[in-house]
PDB file of C-alpha atoms in Angstrom:
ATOM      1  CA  UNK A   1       0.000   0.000   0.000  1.00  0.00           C
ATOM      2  CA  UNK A   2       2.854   2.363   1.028  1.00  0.00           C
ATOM      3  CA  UNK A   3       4.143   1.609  -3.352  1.00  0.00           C
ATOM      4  CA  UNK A   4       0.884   2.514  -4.313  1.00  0.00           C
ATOM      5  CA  UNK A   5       0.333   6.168  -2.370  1.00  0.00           C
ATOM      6  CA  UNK A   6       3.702   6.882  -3.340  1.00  0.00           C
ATOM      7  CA  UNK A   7       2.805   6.134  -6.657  1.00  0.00           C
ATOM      8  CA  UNK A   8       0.045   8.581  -6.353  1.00  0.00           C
ATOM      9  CA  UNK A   9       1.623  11.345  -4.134  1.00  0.00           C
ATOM     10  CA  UNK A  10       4.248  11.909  -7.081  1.00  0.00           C
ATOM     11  CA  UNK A  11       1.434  11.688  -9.649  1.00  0.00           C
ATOM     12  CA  UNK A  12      -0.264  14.613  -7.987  1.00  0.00           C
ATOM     13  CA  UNK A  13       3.579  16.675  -7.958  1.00  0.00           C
ATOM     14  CA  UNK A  14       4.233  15.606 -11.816  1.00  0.00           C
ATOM     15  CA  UNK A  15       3.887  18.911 -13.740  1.00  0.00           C
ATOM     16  CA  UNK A  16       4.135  17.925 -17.425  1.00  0.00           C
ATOM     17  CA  UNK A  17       4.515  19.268 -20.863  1.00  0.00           C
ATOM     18  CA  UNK A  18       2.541  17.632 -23.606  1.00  0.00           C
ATOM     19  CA  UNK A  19       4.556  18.635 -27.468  1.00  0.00           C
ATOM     20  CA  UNK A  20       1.617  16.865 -29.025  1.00  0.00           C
ATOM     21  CA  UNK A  21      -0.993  18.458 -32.104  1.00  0.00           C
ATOM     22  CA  UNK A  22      -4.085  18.990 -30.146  1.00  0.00           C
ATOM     23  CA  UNK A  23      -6.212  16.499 -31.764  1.00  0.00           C
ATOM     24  CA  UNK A  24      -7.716  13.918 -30.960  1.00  0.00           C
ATOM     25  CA  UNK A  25      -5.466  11.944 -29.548  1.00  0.00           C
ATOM     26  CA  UNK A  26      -3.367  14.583 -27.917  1.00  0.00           C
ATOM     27  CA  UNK A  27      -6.467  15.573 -25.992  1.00  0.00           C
ATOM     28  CA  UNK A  28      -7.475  12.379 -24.767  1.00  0.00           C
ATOM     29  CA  UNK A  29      -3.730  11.907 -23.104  1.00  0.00           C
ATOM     30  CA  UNK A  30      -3.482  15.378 -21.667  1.00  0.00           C
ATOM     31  CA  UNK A  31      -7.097  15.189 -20.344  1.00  0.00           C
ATOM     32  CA  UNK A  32      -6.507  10.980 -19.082  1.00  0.00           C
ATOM     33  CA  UNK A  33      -3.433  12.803 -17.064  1.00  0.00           C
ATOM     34  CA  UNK A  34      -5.224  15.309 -15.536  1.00  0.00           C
ATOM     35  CA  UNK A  35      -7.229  12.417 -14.850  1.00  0.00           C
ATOM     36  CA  UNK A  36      -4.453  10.532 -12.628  1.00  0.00           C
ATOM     37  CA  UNK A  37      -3.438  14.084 -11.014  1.00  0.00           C
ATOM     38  CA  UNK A  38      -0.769  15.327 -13.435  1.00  0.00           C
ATOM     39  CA  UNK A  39      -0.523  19.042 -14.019  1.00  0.00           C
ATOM     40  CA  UNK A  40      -0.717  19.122 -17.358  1.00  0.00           C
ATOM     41  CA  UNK A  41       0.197  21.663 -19.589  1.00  0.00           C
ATOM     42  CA  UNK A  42      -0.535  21.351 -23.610  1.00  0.00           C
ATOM     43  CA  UNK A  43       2.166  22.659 -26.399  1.00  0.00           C
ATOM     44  CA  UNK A  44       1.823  23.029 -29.954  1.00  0.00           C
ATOM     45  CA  UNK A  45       3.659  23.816 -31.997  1.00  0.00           C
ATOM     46  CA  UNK A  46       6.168  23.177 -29.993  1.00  0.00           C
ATOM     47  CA  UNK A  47       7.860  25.579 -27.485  1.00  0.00           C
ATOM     48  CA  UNK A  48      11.339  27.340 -27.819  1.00  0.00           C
ATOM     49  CA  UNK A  49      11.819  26.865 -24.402  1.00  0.00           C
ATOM     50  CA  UNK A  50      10.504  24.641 -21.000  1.00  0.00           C
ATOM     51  CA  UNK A  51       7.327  25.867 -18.692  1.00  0.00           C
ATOM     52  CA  UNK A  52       9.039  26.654 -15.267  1.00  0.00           C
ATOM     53  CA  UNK A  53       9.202  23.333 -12.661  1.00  0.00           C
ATOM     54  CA  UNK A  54       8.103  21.046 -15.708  1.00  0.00           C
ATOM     55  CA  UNK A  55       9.462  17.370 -14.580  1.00  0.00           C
ATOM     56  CA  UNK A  56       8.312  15.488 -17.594  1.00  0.00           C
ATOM     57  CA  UNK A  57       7.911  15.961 -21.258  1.00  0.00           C
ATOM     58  CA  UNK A  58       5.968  13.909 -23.499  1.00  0.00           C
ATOM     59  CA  UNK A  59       6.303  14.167 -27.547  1.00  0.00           C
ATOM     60  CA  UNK A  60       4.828  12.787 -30.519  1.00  0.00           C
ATOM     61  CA  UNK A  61       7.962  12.206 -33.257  1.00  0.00           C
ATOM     62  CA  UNK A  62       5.978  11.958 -35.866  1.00  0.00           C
ATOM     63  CA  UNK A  63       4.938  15.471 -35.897  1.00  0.00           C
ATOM     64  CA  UNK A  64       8.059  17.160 -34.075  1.00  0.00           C
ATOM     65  CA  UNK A  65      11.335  18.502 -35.624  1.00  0.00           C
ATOM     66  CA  UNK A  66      13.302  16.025 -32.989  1.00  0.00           C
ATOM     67  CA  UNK A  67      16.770  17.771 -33.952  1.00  0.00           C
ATOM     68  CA  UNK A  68      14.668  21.150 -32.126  1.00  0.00           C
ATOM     69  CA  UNK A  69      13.501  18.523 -29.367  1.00  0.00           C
ATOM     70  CA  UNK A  70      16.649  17.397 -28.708  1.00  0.00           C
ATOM     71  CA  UNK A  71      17.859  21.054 -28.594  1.00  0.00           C
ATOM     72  CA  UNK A  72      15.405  22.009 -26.352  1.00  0.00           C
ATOM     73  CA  UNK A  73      15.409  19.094 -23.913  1.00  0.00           C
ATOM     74  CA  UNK A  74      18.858  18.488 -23.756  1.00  0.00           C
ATOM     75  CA  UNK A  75      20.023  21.219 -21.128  1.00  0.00           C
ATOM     76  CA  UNK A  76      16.854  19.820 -18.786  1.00  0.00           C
ATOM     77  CA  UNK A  77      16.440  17.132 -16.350  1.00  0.00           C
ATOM     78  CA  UNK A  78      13.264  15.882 -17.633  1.00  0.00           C
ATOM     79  CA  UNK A  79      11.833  12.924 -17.815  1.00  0.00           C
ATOM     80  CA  UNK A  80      10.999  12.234 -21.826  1.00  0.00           C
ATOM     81  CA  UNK A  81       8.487   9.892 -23.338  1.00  0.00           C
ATOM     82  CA  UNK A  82       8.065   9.636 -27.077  1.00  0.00           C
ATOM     83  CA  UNK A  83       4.597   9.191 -28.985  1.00  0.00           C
ATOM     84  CA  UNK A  84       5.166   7.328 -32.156  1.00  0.00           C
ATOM     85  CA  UNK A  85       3.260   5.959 -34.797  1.00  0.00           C
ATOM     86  CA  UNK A  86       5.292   3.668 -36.599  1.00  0.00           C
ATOM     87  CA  UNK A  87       7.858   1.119 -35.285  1.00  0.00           C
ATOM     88  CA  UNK A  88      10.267   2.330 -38.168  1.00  0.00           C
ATOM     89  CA  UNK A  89      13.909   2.610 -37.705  1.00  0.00           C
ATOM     90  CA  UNK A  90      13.852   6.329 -38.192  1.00  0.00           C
ATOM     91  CA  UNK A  91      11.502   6.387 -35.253  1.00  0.00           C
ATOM     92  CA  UNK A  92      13.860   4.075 -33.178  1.00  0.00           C
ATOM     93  CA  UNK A  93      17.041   6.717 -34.093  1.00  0.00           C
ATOM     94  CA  UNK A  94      14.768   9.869 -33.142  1.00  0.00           C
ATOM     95  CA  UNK A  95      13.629   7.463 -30.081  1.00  0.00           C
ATOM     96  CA  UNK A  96      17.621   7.061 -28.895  1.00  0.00           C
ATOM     97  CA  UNK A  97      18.149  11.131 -30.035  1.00  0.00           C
ATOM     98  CA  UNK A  98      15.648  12.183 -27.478  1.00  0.00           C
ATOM     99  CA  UNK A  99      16.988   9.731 -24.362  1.00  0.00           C
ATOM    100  CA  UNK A 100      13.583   8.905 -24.576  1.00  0.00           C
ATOM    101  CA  UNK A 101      12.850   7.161 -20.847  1.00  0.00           C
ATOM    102  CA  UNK A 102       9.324   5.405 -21.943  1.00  0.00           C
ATOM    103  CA  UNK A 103       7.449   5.393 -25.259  1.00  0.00           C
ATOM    104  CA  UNK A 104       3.653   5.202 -25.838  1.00  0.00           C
ATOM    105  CA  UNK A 105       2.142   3.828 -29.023  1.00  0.00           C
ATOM    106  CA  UNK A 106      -0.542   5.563 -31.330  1.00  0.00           C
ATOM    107  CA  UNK A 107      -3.415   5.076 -31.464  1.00  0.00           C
ATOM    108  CA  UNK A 108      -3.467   5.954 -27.779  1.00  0.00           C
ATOM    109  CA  UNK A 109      -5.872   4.130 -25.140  1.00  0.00           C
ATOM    110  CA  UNK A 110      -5.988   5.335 -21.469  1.00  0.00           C
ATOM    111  CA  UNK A 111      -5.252   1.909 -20.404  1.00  0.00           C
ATOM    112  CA  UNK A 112      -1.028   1.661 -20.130  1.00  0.00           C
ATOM    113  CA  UNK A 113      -1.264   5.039 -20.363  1.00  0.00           C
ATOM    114  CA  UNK A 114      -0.267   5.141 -16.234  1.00  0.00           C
ATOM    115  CA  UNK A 115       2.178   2.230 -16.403  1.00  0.00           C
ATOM    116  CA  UNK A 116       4.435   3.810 -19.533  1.00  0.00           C
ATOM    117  CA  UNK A 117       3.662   7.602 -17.398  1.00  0.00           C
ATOM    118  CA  UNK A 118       5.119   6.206 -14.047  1.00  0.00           C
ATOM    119  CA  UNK A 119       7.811   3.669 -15.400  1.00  0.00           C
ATOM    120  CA  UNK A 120       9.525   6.358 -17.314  1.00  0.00           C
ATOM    121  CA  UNK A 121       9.603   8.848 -14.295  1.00  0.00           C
ATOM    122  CA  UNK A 122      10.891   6.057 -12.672  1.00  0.00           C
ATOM    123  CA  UNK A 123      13.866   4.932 -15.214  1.00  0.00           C
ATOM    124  CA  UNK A 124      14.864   8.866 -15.069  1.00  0.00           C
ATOM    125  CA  UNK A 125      15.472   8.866 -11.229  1.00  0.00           C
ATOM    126  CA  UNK A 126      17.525   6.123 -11.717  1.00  0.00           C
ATOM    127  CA  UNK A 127      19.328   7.202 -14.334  1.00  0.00           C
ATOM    128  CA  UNK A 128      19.837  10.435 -12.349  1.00  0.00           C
ATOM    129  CA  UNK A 129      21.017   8.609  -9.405  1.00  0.00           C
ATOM    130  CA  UNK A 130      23.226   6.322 -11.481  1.00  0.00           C
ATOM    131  CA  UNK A 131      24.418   9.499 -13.559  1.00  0.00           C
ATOM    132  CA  UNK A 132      25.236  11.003  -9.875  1.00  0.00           C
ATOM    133  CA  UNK A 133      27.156   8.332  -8.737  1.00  0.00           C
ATOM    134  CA  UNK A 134      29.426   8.110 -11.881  1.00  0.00           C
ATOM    135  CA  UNK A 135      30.180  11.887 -11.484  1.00  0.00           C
ATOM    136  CA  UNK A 136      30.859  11.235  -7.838  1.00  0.00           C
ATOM    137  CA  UNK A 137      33.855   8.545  -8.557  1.00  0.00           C
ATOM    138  CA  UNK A 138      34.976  10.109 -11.208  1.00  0.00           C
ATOM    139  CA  UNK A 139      35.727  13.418  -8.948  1.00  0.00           C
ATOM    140  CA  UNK A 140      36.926  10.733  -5.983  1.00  0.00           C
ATOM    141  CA  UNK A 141      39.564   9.547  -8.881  1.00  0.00           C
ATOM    142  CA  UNK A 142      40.175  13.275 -10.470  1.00  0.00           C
ATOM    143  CA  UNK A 143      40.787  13.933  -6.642  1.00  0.00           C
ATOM    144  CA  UNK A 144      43.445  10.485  -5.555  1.00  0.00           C
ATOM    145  CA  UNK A 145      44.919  11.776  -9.315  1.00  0.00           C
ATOM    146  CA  UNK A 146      45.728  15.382  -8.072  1.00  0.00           C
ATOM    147  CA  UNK A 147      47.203  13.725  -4.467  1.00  0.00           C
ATOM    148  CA  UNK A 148      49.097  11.164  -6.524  1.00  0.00           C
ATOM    149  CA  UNK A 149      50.904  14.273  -8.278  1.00  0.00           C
ATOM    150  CA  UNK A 150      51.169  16.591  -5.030  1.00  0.00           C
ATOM    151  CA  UNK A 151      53.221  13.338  -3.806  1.00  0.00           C
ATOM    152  CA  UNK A 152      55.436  12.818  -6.984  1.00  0.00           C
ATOM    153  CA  UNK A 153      56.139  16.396  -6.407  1.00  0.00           C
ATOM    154  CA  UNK A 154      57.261  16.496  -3.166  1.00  0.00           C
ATOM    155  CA  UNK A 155      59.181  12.994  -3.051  1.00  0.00           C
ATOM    156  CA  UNK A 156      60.667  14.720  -6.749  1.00  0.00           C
ATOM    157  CA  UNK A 157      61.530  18.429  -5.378  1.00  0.00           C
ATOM    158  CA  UNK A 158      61.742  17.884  -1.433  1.00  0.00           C
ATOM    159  CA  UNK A 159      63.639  15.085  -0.980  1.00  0.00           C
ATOM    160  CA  UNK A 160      60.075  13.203   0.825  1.00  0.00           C
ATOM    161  CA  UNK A 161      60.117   9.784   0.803  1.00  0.00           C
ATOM    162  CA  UNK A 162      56.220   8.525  -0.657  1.00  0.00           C
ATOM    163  CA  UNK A 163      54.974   8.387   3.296  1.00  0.00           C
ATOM    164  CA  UNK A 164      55.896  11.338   4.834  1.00  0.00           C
ATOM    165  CA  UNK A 165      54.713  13.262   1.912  1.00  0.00           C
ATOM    166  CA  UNK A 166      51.319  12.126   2.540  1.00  0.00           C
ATOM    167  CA  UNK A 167      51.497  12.695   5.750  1.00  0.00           C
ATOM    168  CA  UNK A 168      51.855  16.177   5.453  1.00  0.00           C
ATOM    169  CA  UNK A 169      49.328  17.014   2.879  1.00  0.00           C
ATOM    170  CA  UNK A 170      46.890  14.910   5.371  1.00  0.00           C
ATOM    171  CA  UNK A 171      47.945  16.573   8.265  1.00  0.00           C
ATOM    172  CA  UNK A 172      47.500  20.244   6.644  1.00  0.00           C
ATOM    173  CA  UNK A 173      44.221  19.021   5.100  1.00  0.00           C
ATOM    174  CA  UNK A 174      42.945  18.106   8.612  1.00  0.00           C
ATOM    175  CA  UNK A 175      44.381  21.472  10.223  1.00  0.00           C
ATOM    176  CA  UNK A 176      42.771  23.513   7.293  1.00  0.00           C
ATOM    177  CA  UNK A 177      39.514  21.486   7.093  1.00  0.00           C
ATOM    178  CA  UNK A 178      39.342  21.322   3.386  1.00  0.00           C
ATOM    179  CA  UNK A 179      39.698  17.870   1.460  1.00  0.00           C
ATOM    180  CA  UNK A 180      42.981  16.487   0.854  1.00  0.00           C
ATOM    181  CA  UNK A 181      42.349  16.408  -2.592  1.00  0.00           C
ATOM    182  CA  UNK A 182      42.372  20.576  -2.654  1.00  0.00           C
ATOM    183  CA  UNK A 183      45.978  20.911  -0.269  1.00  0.00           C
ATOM    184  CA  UNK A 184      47.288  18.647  -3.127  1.00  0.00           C
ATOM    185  CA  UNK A 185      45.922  20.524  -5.669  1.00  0.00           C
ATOM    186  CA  UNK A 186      47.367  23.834  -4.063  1.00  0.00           C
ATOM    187  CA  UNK A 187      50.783  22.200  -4.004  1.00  0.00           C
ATOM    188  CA  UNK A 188      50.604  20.901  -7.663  1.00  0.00           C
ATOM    189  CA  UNK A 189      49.269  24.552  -8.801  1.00  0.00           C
ATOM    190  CA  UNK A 190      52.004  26.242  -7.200  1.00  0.00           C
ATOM    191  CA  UNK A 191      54.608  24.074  -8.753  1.00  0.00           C
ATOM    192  CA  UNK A 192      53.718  24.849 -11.839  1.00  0.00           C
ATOM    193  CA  UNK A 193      53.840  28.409 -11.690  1.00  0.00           C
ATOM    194  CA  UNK A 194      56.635  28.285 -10.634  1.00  0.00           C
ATOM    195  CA  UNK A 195      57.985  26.257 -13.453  1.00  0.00           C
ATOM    196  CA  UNK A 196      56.271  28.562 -16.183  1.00  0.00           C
ATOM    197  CA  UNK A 197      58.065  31.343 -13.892  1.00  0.00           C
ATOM    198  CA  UNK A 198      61.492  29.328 -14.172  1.00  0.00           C
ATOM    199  CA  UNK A 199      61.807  29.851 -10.989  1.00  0.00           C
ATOM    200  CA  UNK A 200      64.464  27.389  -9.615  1.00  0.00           C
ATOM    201  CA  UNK A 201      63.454  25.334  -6.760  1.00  0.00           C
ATOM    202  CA  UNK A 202      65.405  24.893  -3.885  1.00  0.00           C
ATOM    203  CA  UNK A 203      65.467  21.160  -2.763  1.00  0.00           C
ATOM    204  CA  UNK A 204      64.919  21.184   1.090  1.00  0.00           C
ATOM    205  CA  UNK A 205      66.193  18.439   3.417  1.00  0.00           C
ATOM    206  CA  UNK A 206      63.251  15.673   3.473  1.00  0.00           C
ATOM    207  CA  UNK A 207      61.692  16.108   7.186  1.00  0.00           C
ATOM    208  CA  UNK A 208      62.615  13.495  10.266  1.00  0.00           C
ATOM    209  CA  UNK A 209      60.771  10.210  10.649  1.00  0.00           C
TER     210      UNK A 209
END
């Protein structure tokens, strides 16, 4: 039971665009989503830019410039469904062009209207949350990069063996309260100002174990 209000609760926040003509069909799916609690809003043609706080866009292919719907969806974390018509393989490309999350089928019936709606919102968290943890690791391994550099650095121009080196950009990180990843940075940054500089470096005896 818990599934199913939750199901609900984010039907009644979904604020979505329908790109659709406004036939027939276009008004029986924006007026079935109303139905289910969706605030529904109805473009056509389509829009040069987004409604404000719109979460998910749905639009028919067949009728849309997709090159302009790929333009106009692509700086927006939306969920997208595609209408088509035909199972063609120009409709599969314009499907993959749009990153389409879900895809409903023409002629259009209210019934899988709800399970293509709330599977496709779904597939976009995740992707979102997948998409989020990729970005995360790959600033964790930008980050051990920068410290593996800072270290080179000071074992190559300080005379530090590999341990005490990072022991003192850990022990400056902790004093300053920033990441290790940013002392190192600092370090590596400065050395190479210094380099474009030609600044000679004086090597300094490598600190006591």
């Amino acid at each position: 039971m818990k599934g199913a209000r939750r199901i609900l609760d984010e039907l009644r926040r979904a604020r979505v665009l329908l790109i659709h003509p406004r036939d027939e069909e276009g008004e029986l799916l924006a007026a079935h989503l109303k139905r289910l609690g969706c605030a529904v809003s109805h473009a056509w043609p389509p829009p040069a830019t987004l409604p404000e706080g719109v979460d998910t866009v749905l639009v028919s292919v067949d009728d849309a410039a997709v090159g302009d719907m790929v333009q106009l969806l692509g700086a927006h974390d939306v969920a997208v469904i595609a209408i088509v018509t035909y199972e063609s393989p120009t409709t599969l490309v314009s499907i993959y062009d749009l990153n389409a999350h879900g895809v409903m089928s023409k002629p259009l019936r209210p019934l899988g209207i709800l399970t293509q709606f709330t599977l496709a919102r779904y597939r976009h968290r995740t992707e979102g949350r997948l998409n989020g943890k990729i970005r995360k690791l790959e600033e964790t391994l930008k980050g051990r990069r920068m410290v593996d550099r800072a270290i080179r650095l000071l074992m190559d121009e300080q005379g530090m063996n590999e341990d005490a080196a990072y022991r003192l950009l850990r022990d400056q990180a902790t004093a300053e309260r920033i990441p290790l990843s940013s002392i190192a940075e600092e370090i590596v940054t400065a050395y190479e100002t210094m380099a474009r500089m030609g600044l000679n470096r004086a090597r300094v005896p490598a600190p006591k174990e």
